[in-house]
Tab-separated table of C-alpha atoms and ligand atoms in Angstrom:
chain	number	residue	atom	x	y	z
T	14	MET	CA	22.893	-6.749	8.004
T	15	ILE	CA	21.833	-4.619	5.028
T	16	PRO	CA	18.011	-4.546	5.381
T	17	TYR	CA	15.602	-4.764	2.424
T	18	GLY	CA	14.035	-1.427	3.364
T	19	LYS	CA	14.664	1.319	5.861
T	20	GLN	CA	13.554	4.865	6.721
T	21	ASN	CA	15.696	7.985	6.400
T	22	ILE	CA	15.283	10.447	9.286
T	23	SER	CA	16.901	13.890	8.979
T	24	GLU	CA	17.712	16.470	11.681
T	25	GLU	CA	14.770	18.493	10.298
T	26	ASP	CA	12.454	15.520	10.865
T	27	ILE	CA	13.675	15.237	14.475
T	28	ALA	CA	13.251	18.990	15.031
T	29	ALA	CA	9.696	18.845	13.630
T	30	VAL	CA	8.745	16.059	16.052
T	31	THR	CA	10.380	17.635	19.122
T	32	GLU	CA	8.656	20.935	18.349
T	33	VAL	CA	5.305	19.151	18.672
T	34	LEU	CA	6.415	17.494	21.928
T	35	ARG	CA	7.051	20.951	23.398
T	36	SER	CA	3.693	22.286	22.179
T	37	ASP	CA	0.198	22.131	23.689
T	38	TYR	CA	-1.280	19.468	21.420
T	39	LEU	CA	0.078	15.945	21.073
T	40	THR	CA	-3.106	14.846	19.339
T	41	GLN	CA	-6.039	16.593	17.621
T	42	GLY	CA	-4.099	19.814	16.936
T	43	SER	CA	-3.189	21.499	13.664
T	44	LYS	CA	-0.458	19.119	12.406
T	45	VAL	CA	-2.762	16.342	11.184
T	46	PRO	CA	-4.847	18.765	9.060
T	47	GLU	CA	-1.589	20.278	7.756
T	48	PHE	CA	-0.281	16.830	6.785
T	49	GLU	CA	-3.600	15.966	5.125
T	50	GLN	CA	-3.425	19.242	3.169
T	51	LYS	CA	0.146	18.455	2.020
T	52	ILE	CA	-0.852	14.985	0.808
T	53	ALA	CA	-3.948	16.314	-0.968
T	54	GLU	CA	-1.950	19.057	-2.730
T	55	TYR	CA	0.783	16.644	-3.759
T	56	CYS	CA	-1.666	14.112	-5.201
T	57	GLY	CA	-3.970	16.659	-6.789
T	58	VAL	CA	-7.057	15.510	-4.890
T	59	PRO	CA	-9.443	17.575	-2.725
T	60	HIS	CA	-9.580	15.383	0.403
T	61	ALA	CA	-7.140	13.385	2.533
T	62	VAL	CA	-7.980	11.671	5.845
T	63	ALA	CA	-5.009	10.559	7.951
T	64	SER	CA	-5.143	7.595	10.332
T	65	ASN	CA	-2.878	5.531	12.561
T	66	SER	CA	-2.083	2.987	9.798
T	67	ALA	CA	-2.922	2.047	6.229
T	68	THR	CA	-4.717	-0.962	7.699
T	69	SER	CA	-7.128	1.380	9.518
T	70	ALA	CA	-7.415	3.574	6.412
T	71	LEU	CA	-8.450	0.478	4.403
T	72	HIS	CA	-10.995	-0.420	7.085
T	73	LEU	CA	-12.394	3.147	7.102
T	74	ALA	CA	-12.542	3.145	3.295
T	75	CYS	CA	-14.553	-0.114	3.259
T	76	LEU	CA	-16.924	1.181	5.934
T	77	ALA	CA	-17.430	4.509	4.147
T	78	LEU	CA	-18.292	2.627	0.947
T	79	GLY	CA	-20.884	0.634	2.879
T	80	LEU	CA	-19.210	-2.788	2.805
T	81	GLY	CA	-20.981	-5.210	5.113
T	82	GLN	CA	-22.331	-8.686	5.665
T	83	GLY	CA	-23.241	-10.493	2.448
T	84	ASP	CA	-20.869	-8.338	0.395
T	85	VAL	CA	-17.670	-9.468	-1.327
T	86	LEU	CA	-14.363	-7.656	-1.803
T	87	TRP	CA	-11.867	-8.767	-4.452
T	88	THR	CA	-8.150	-8.043	-4.380
T	89	SER	CA	-4.815	-9.391	-5.610
T	90	PRO	CA	-3.305	-12.456	-3.903
T	91	ILE	CA	0.145	-10.812	-4.172
T	92	THR	CA	-0.263	-8.267	-1.410
T	93	PHE	CA	0.045	-7.830	2.328
T	94	VAL	CA	-2.832	-9.461	4.217
T	95	ALA	CA	-4.241	-6.037	5.202
T	96	SER	CA	-5.607	-5.447	1.664
T	97	ALA	CA	-7.993	-8.370	2.240
T	98	ASN	CA	-8.485	-8.279	6.035
T	99	CYS	CA	-10.300	-4.915	5.786
T	100	ALA	CA	-13.280	-6.743	4.252
T	101	LEU	CA	-13.360	-9.332	7.043
T	102	TYR	CA	-13.451	-6.540	9.662
T	103	CYS	CA	-16.683	-5.381	7.999
T	104	GLY	CA	-18.251	-8.850	8.039
T	105	ALA	CA	-17.858	-9.182	4.254
T	106	SER	CA	-16.086	-11.996	2.438
T	107	VAL	CA	-13.008	-11.995	0.211
T	108	ASP	CA	-12.080	-13.399	-3.171
T	109	PHE	CA	-9.023	-12.845	-5.349
T	110	VAL	CA	-8.160	-12.065	-8.956
T	111	ASP	CA	-4.928	-13.618	-10.202
T	112	ILE	CA	-1.990	-11.430	-11.188
T	113	ASP	CA	-0.580	-10.629	-14.607
T	114	PRO	CA	2.699	-12.598	-14.700
T	115	LYS	CA	4.522	-9.649	-16.299
T	116	THR	CA	3.388	-6.689	-14.166
T	117	ARG	CA	2.613	-8.795	-11.062
T	118	ASN	CA	-0.393	-6.547	-10.526
T	119	LEU	CA	-4.027	-7.705	-10.502
T	120	CYS	CA	-4.704	-8.724	-14.113
T	121	PRO	CA	-7.457	-6.614	-15.763
T	122	GLU	CA	-8.289	-9.400	-18.267
T	123	LYS	CA	-8.680	-11.944	-15.472
T	124	LEU	CA	-10.821	-9.406	-13.644
T	125	ALA	CA	-13.065	-8.986	-16.708
T	126	GLU	CA	-13.499	-12.789	-17.032
T	127	LYS	CA	-14.237	-13.224	-13.353
T	128	LEU	CA	-16.767	-10.369	-13.376
T	129	ALA	CA	-18.624	-11.864	-16.341
T	130	ALA	CA	-18.863	-15.197	-14.465
T	131	ALA	CA	-19.838	-13.488	-11.185
T	132	LYS	CA	-22.632	-11.617	-12.916
T	133	VAL	CA	-24.126	-14.938	-14.012
T	134	SER	CA	-23.822	-16.457	-10.535
T	135	GLY	CA	-25.032	-13.269	-8.798
T	136	ARG	CA	-21.843	-12.854	-6.740
T	137	LEU	CA	-20.458	-9.568	-8.070
T	138	PRO	CA	-18.003	-7.790	-5.767
T	139	LYS	CA	-19.011	-4.586	-4.015
T	140	ILE	CA	-15.401	-3.383	-3.872
T	141	VAL	CA	-12.263	-4.215	-5.865
T	142	VAL	CA	-8.883	-3.341	-4.317
T	143	PRO	CA	-6.111	-3.090	-6.923
T	144	VAL	CA	-2.672	-3.017	-5.250
T	145	HIS	CA	0.126	-1.014	-6.875
T	146	PHE	CA	2.682	-3.738	-6.208
T	147	CYS	CA	6.228	-2.368	-5.655
T	148	GLY	CA	4.844	1.107	-6.423
T	149	GLU	CA	4.140	0.242	-10.079
T	150	PRO	CA	0.652	1.585	-10.905
T	151	CYS	CA	-2.044	-0.890	-11.984
T	152	ASP	CA	-3.939	-0.334	-15.237
T	153	MET	CA	-6.526	1.831	-13.508
T	154	ALA	CA	-8.267	3.054	-16.681
T	155	LYS	CA	-9.229	-0.544	-17.540
T	156	ILE	CA	-10.295	-1.405	-13.999
T	157	HIS	CA	-12.309	1.814	-13.802
T	158	ALA	CA	-14.108	1.024	-17.083
T	159	LEU	CA	-15.061	-2.388	-15.644
T	160	SER	CA	-16.355	-0.731	-12.458
T	161	LYS	CA	-18.774	1.319	-14.591
T	162	GLU	CA	-19.930	-1.803	-16.427
T	163	TYR	CA	-20.396	-3.974	-13.322
T	164	GLY	CA	-21.114	-1.371	-10.635
T	165	PHE	CA	-18.370	-1.983	-8.079
T	166	LYS	CA	-16.376	0.562	-6.053
T	167	ILE	CA	-12.584	0.870	-6.202
T	168	ILE	CA	-10.103	1.335	-3.352
T	169	GLU	CA	-6.514	1.629	-4.609
T	170	ASP	CA	-4.111	0.080	-2.111
T	171	ALA	CA	-1.233	2.447	-2.860
T	172	SER	CA	0.709	1.533	0.294
T	173	HIS	CA	3.806	1.126	-1.927
T	174	ALA	CA	3.063	3.985	-4.252
T	175	ILE	CA	3.179	7.480	-2.782
T	176	GLY	CA	5.197	9.515	-5.278
T	177	ALA	CA	4.225	7.277	-8.207
T	178	SER	CA	2.370	8.513	-11.268
T	179	HIS	CA	0.625	7.102	-14.318
T	180	GLN	CA	-0.692	8.626	-17.549
T	181	ASN	CA	-3.274	10.658	-15.680
T	182	GLY	CA	-1.185	12.185	-12.919
T	183	LYS	CA	-0.164	11.218	-9.428
T	184	VAL	CA	-1.341	8.015	-7.804
T	185	GLY	CA	-3.770	9.219	-5.126
T	186	ASN	CA	-5.610	11.661	-7.396
T	187	CYS	CA	-8.504	9.161	-7.493
T	188	GLN	CA	-9.260	9.821	-11.141
T	189	PHE	CA	-10.066	6.124	-11.522
T	190	SER	CA	-11.103	5.175	-8.005
T	191	ASP	CA	-13.303	6.129	-5.074
T	192	ILE	CA	-10.539	6.092	-2.463
T	193	THR	CA	-6.740	5.633	-2.470
T	194	VAL	CA	-4.828	4.460	0.613
T	195	PHE	CA	-1.139	5.115	1.411
T	196	SER	CA	0.998	3.589	4.189
T	197	PHE	CA	3.721	5.359	6.153
T	198	HIS	CA	5.262	2.326	7.853
T	199	PRO	CA	9.064	2.830	8.072
T	200	VAL	CA	9.847	0.479	5.164
T	201	LYS	CA	7.543	2.433	2.820
T	202	ILE	CA	8.496	5.509	0.735
T	203	ILE	CA	7.973	8.110	3.489
T	204	THR	CA	7.262	7.369	7.132
T	205	THR	CA	5.295	8.564	10.158
T	206	ALA	CA	6.447	5.476	12.170
T	207	GLU	CA	2.939	4.030	11.923
T	208	GLY	CA	0.371	5.834	9.828
T	209	GLY	CA	-1.791	5.913	6.762
T	210	VAL	CA	-3.994	8.205	4.737
T	211	ALA	CA	-7.046	7.836	2.515
T	212	THR	CA	-7.561	10.290	-0.354
T	213	THR	CA	-10.834	10.868	-2.210
T	214	ARG	CA	-12.625	13.322	-4.488
T	215	ASP	CA	-15.903	12.722	-2.655
T	216	VAL	CA	-16.550	15.050	0.278
T	217	HIS	CA	-19.143	12.657	1.747
T	218	LEU	CA	-16.686	9.762	1.782
T	219	ALA	CA	-14.051	12.043	3.357
T	220	ASN	CA	-16.441	13.196	6.099
T	221	LYS	CA	-17.593	9.636	6.786
T	222	MET	CA	-14.021	8.370	7.123
T	223	ALA	CA	-13.113	11.313	9.401
T	224	GLN	CA	-16.152	10.572	11.571
T	225	LEU	CA	-15.446	6.826	11.816
T	226	ARG	CA	-11.771	7.503	12.595
T	227	SER	CA	-12.911	9.169	15.811
T	228	HIS	CA	-15.624	6.938	17.364
T	229	GLY	CA	-18.362	7.837	14.851
T	230	ILE	CA	-18.672	11.181	16.598
T	231	THR	CA	-19.577	14.426	14.850
T	232	ARG	CA	-19.383	18.047	15.985
T	233	GLN	CA	-20.966	19.364	12.767
T	234	ALA	CA	-24.551	20.503	13.305
T	235	ASP	CA	-25.611	19.391	9.822
T	236	GLU	CA	-24.602	15.785	10.615
T	237	MET	CA	-26.598	15.684	13.882
T	238	GLN	CA	-30.075	14.481	14.632
T	239	GLY	CA	-32.087	17.329	16.085
T	240	LYS	CA	-30.533	20.536	17.353
T	241	THR	CA	-27.127	21.086	18.941
T	242	HIS	CA	-27.231	21.849	22.692
T	243	GLY	CA	-24.300	24.298	22.492
T	244	ASP	CA	-20.594	24.529	21.786
T	245	TRP	CA	-19.738	21.528	23.988
T	246	TYR	CA	-22.128	19.265	22.150
T	247	TYR	CA	-21.243	16.261	20.013
T	248	GLN	CA	-23.227	13.273	18.844
T	249	GLN	CA	-22.211	9.707	18.176
T	250	VAL	CA	-24.082	9.019	14.953
T	251	ASP	CA	-22.341	5.779	13.953
T	252	LEU	CA	-20.083	3.135	15.546
T	253	GLY	CA	-16.516	4.246	14.890
T	254	TYR	CA	-13.033	3.610	16.240
T	255	ASN	CA	-10.033	5.462	17.571
T	256	TYR	CA	-7.903	5.366	14.436
T	257	ARG	CA	-6.436	8.862	14.853
T	258	MET	CA	-2.899	9.831	13.888
T	259	THR	CA	-0.912	11.749	16.545
T	260	GLU	CA	0.518	15.246	16.060
T	261	MET	CA	4.082	13.911	16.311
T	262	GLN	CA	3.398	11.473	13.487
T	263	ALA	CA	1.798	14.168	11.334
T	264	ALA	CA	4.729	16.557	11.951
T	265	LEU	CA	7.122	13.814	10.851
T	266	GLY	CA	4.924	13.239	7.804
T	267	VAL	CA	4.907	16.947	6.839
T	268	SER	CA	8.677	17.016	7.143
T	269	GLN	CA	9.148	13.771	5.155
T	270	MET	CA	6.839	15.005	2.367
T	271	ARG	CA	9.415	17.713	1.541
T	272	ARG	CA	11.833	14.961	0.512
T	273	LEU	CA	9.376	12.557	-1.126
T	274	ASP	CA	10.502	13.265	-4.710
T	275	GLU	CA	14.144	13.026	-3.663
T	276	PHE	CA	13.457	9.639	-2.015
T	277	VAL	CA	11.764	8.312	-5.164
T	278	SER	CA	14.541	9.636	-7.437
T	279	ARG	CA	17.229	7.832	-5.441
T	280	ARG	CA	15.151	4.635	-5.626
T	281	HIS	CA	15.061	5.042	-9.417
T	282	GLN	CA	18.819	5.534	-9.539
T	283	LEU	CA	19.370	2.378	-7.485
T	284	ALA	CA	16.852	0.371	-9.537
T	285	ALA	CA	18.503	1.418	-12.814
T	286	GLN	CA	21.875	0.341	-11.357
T	287	TYR	CA	20.392	-3.024	-10.308
T	288	ASP	CA	19.006	-3.418	-13.858
T	289	ASP	CA	22.549	-2.988	-15.234
T	290	LEU	CA	24.385	-5.001	-12.602
T	291	LEU	CA	21.973	-7.948	-12.862
T	292	ALA	CA	21.482	-7.869	-16.635
T	293	ASN	CA	23.434	-11.047	-17.437
T	294	LEU	CA	22.442	-13.115	-14.426
T	295	PRO	CA	19.865	-15.935	-14.500
T	296	VAL	CA	17.192	-13.873	-12.731
T	297	VAL	CA	13.978	-12.186	-13.912
T	298	LEU	CA	14.038	-8.462	-13.158
T	299	PRO	CA	11.002	-6.524	-11.954
T	300	PHE	CA	8.806	-4.941	-14.612
T	301	ARG	CA	8.348	-1.212	-15.057
T	302	GLN	CA	5.897	0.296	-17.533
T	303	PRO	CA	7.758	3.047	-19.459
T	304	GLU	CA	4.765	5.420	-19.377
T	305	ASN	CA	4.385	5.079	-15.595
T	306	ARG	CA	6.667	6.340	-12.857
T	307	SER	CA	6.851	3.724	-10.121
T	308	ALA	CA	7.553	4.750	-6.527
T	309	LEU	CA	9.846	1.678	-6.404
T	310	HIS	CA	9.033	0.518	-2.902
T	311	LEU	CA	10.497	-2.903	-3.735
T	312	TYR	CA	12.960	-4.452	-6.167
T	313	PRO	CA	11.958	-8.140	-6.320
T	314	ILE	CA	13.939	-10.482	-8.532
T	315	TRP	CA	12.631	-13.910	-9.549
T	316	VAL	CA	14.881	-16.980	-9.458
T	317	GLN	CA	14.235	-20.641	-10.221
T	318	PRO	CA	11.858	-21.827	-7.489
T	319	GLU	CA	13.994	-24.928	-6.682
T	320	LYS	CA	16.886	-22.595	-5.879
T	321	ARG	CA	15.042	-19.799	-4.104
T	322	LYS	CA	15.489	-21.080	-0.558
T	323	PHE	CA	19.218	-21.709	-1.038
T	324	ILE	CA	19.790	-18.256	-2.555
T	325	PHE	CA	17.669	-16.545	0.097
T	326	ASP	CA	19.495	-18.310	2.968
T	327	ASP	CA	22.887	-17.629	1.399
T	328	LEU	CA	22.145	-13.902	1.071
T	329	ARG	CA	20.923	-13.718	4.659
T	330	GLN	CA	23.965	-15.617	5.925
T	331	ASN	CA	26.174	-13.114	4.144
T	332	GLY	CA	24.544	-10.064	5.677
T	333	VAL	CA	21.960	-9.197	3.031
T	334	GLY	CA	18.538	-8.862	4.659
T	335	VAL	CA	16.469	-10.001	1.695
T	336	ASN	CA	12.761	-10.649	2.103
T	337	VAL	CA	9.887	-12.207	0.151
T	338	HIS	CA	6.864	-10.221	-1.043
T	339	TYR	CA	4.354	-11.783	-0.789
T	340	ILE	CA	3.075	-15.145	0.371
T	341	PRO	CA	-0.188	-15.318	-1.646
T	342	VAL	CA	-2.943	-14.307	0.760
T	343	HIS	CA	-5.319	-17.109	-0.312
T	344	THR	CA	-2.739	-19.678	0.894
T	345	GLN	CA	-2.698	-18.255	4.436
T	346	PRO	CA	-4.300	-20.712	6.888
T	347	HIS	CA	-6.944	-18.197	7.955
T	348	TYR	CA	-8.093	-17.737	4.347
T	349	ARG	CA	-7.903	-21.440	3.493
T	350	GLU	CA	-9.924	-22.408	6.556
T	351	ARG	CA	-12.436	-19.610	6.238
T	352	PHE	CA	-13.101	-19.733	2.481
T	353	GLY	CA	-11.718	-23.096	1.337
T	354	PHE	CA	-8.994	-21.681	-0.933
T	355	GLN	CA	-6.465	-24.232	-2.158
T	356	ALA	CA	-3.040	-24.296	-3.712
T	357	GLY	CA	-3.546	-23.908	-7.472
T	358	ASP	CA	-6.457	-21.456	-7.196
T	359	PHE	CA	-4.336	-18.517	-8.427
T	360	PRO	CA	-1.434	-20.124	-10.292
T	361	ASN	CA	0.285	-16.947	-11.523
T	362	ALA	CA	0.470	-15.619	-7.981
T	363	GLU	CA	1.762	-18.943	-6.660
T	364	ASP	CA	4.400	-19.267	-9.413
T	365	TYR	CA	5.554	-15.737	-8.777
T	366	TYR	CA	5.804	-16.291	-5.027
T	367	ALA	CA	7.830	-19.491	-5.500
T	368	GLY	CA	10.784	-17.597	-7.002
T	369	ALA	CA	10.515	-14.106	-5.489
T	370	ILE	CA	13.300	-12.418	-3.514
T	371	SER	CA	13.206	-8.676	-2.673
T	372	LEU	CA	16.674	-7.120	-2.797
T	373	PRO	CA	17.584	-4.166	-0.538
T	374	LEU	CA	16.216	-0.876	-1.879
T	375	TYR	CA	16.055	2.309	0.188
T	376	PHE	CA	17.263	5.904	0.138
T	377	ASP	CA	20.422	5.349	2.196
T	378	LEU	CA	21.627	2.219	0.397
T	379	SER	CA	25.034	3.252	-0.968
T	380	ASN	CA	26.336	2.285	-4.411
T	381	GLU	CA	29.079	0.280	-2.673
T	382	GLN	CA	26.562	-1.626	-0.571
T	383	GLN	CA	24.517	-2.279	-3.681
T	384	LYS	CA	27.555	-3.724	-5.522
T	385	GLN	CA	28.282	-5.869	-2.477
T	386	VAL	CA	24.693	-7.204	-2.575
T	387	VAL	CA	25.102	-8.074	-6.263
T	388	GLU	CA	28.435	-9.829	-5.653
T	389	ILE	CA	26.935	-11.954	-2.891
T	390	LEU	CA	23.951	-12.726	-5.123
T	391	LYS	CA	26.276	-13.782	-7.987
T	392	GLN	CA	28.077	-16.216	-5.704
T	393	ALA	CA	24.794	-17.576	-4.382
T	394	LEU	CA	23.474	-18.106	-7.922
T	395	GLN	CA	26.654	-19.970	-8.866
T	396	ALA	CA	26.544	-22.164	-5.774
T	397	ALA	CA	22.811	-22.913	-6.073
E	30	PLP	C1	2.258	-2.000	4.340
E	30	PLP	C2	1.033	-2.395	3.620
E	30	PLP	C3	-0.241	-2.307	4.186
E	30	PLP	C4	-0.468	-1.981	5.631
E	30	PLP	O1	0.110	-0.791	6.009
E	30	PLP	P1	0.189	-0.402	7.556
E	30	PLP	O2	0.403	1.090	7.490
E	30	PLP	O3	1.366	-1.128	8.111
E	30	PLP	O4	-1.083	-0.762	8.204
E	30	PLP	C5	-1.328	-2.605	3.404
E	30	PLP	N1	-1.194	-2.989	2.132
E	30	PLP	C6	0.016	-3.118	1.551
E	30	PLP	C7	0.103	-3.547	0.125
E	30	PLP	C8	1.171	-2.849	2.285
E	30	PLP	O5	2.364	-2.997	1.728
């Protein structure tokens, strides 16, 4: 089966991990700070805080921004559930902003309308989480301008988007947000097996996230109440978690970062080839803004909803491990039951979902495999 996404692990990656296994520190050594430094340098941002997943990084980001009971977080319905669940972990509630049918990202105009209405009803969000779907950057300048007008914080869910850039530099530079989160799950652009990172320009947010990642404990005298007792001393000043990344994961991350641009370039090559190979077929191709550089985590095509299941099953039966990104989060039973969302609440997201199929896209996908995928798709489209 050709999967829809897959990691690439080199001999150098393996050597980097085994070197850590032979060393003194498997956790809390120098590799995590080194990885954080590499991410920060790459993105052009002063601070990066690594954690054991993007899900934990999103949770830490919400906590650091003070999200709690009575607060609301808004995000896109076309995302993985983790973009919304982070608010529920904090005791806050969740609402959604429908997508732009062209970019499939959270629609800035819809956001503006919803904010104007929320201001009247007194239910403005504390945090908005734009998701760079497929690695294609959202219109952050517009969302940022709205955050100034309405006073909300911004967490970019850039789980798909390490290596992407927009008009103002690399995604992760936080020019238009408080915090940006990346994921290093094996299907994403680079991997640490499990892992995530949060970047920020704000030293206080960085310190808070680092503290909460490790039980809410500090060893810095200036963060303590009263005086330190000595070099052994630490204080728990908040309720945190164990969300730490291991040294093996960080070593893999440092090694993978060296090839990040190469990974993204190959994804662009493959996407351009898909664009050509699929040009005359009855499918809608994914959108890319010419002035952005997507990280191209996914290549989702859109087919007629009545035919989607047939085409999906046919591809799977013929060895193409297609997938669907995403089932709109508001239609998940947990969200329906908890908040009363219904089918029809976010029609653009639901229409998009009804026809979406993600084709295989990853560094090691060969041109021959790609042509084979397209041939099988052609036959499926004809038969459907
Ligand atoms: C993968 C993903 C996450 C969660 O990442 P983990 O590292 O697996 O916790 C969150 N948001 C989006 C949009 C994702 O694709």
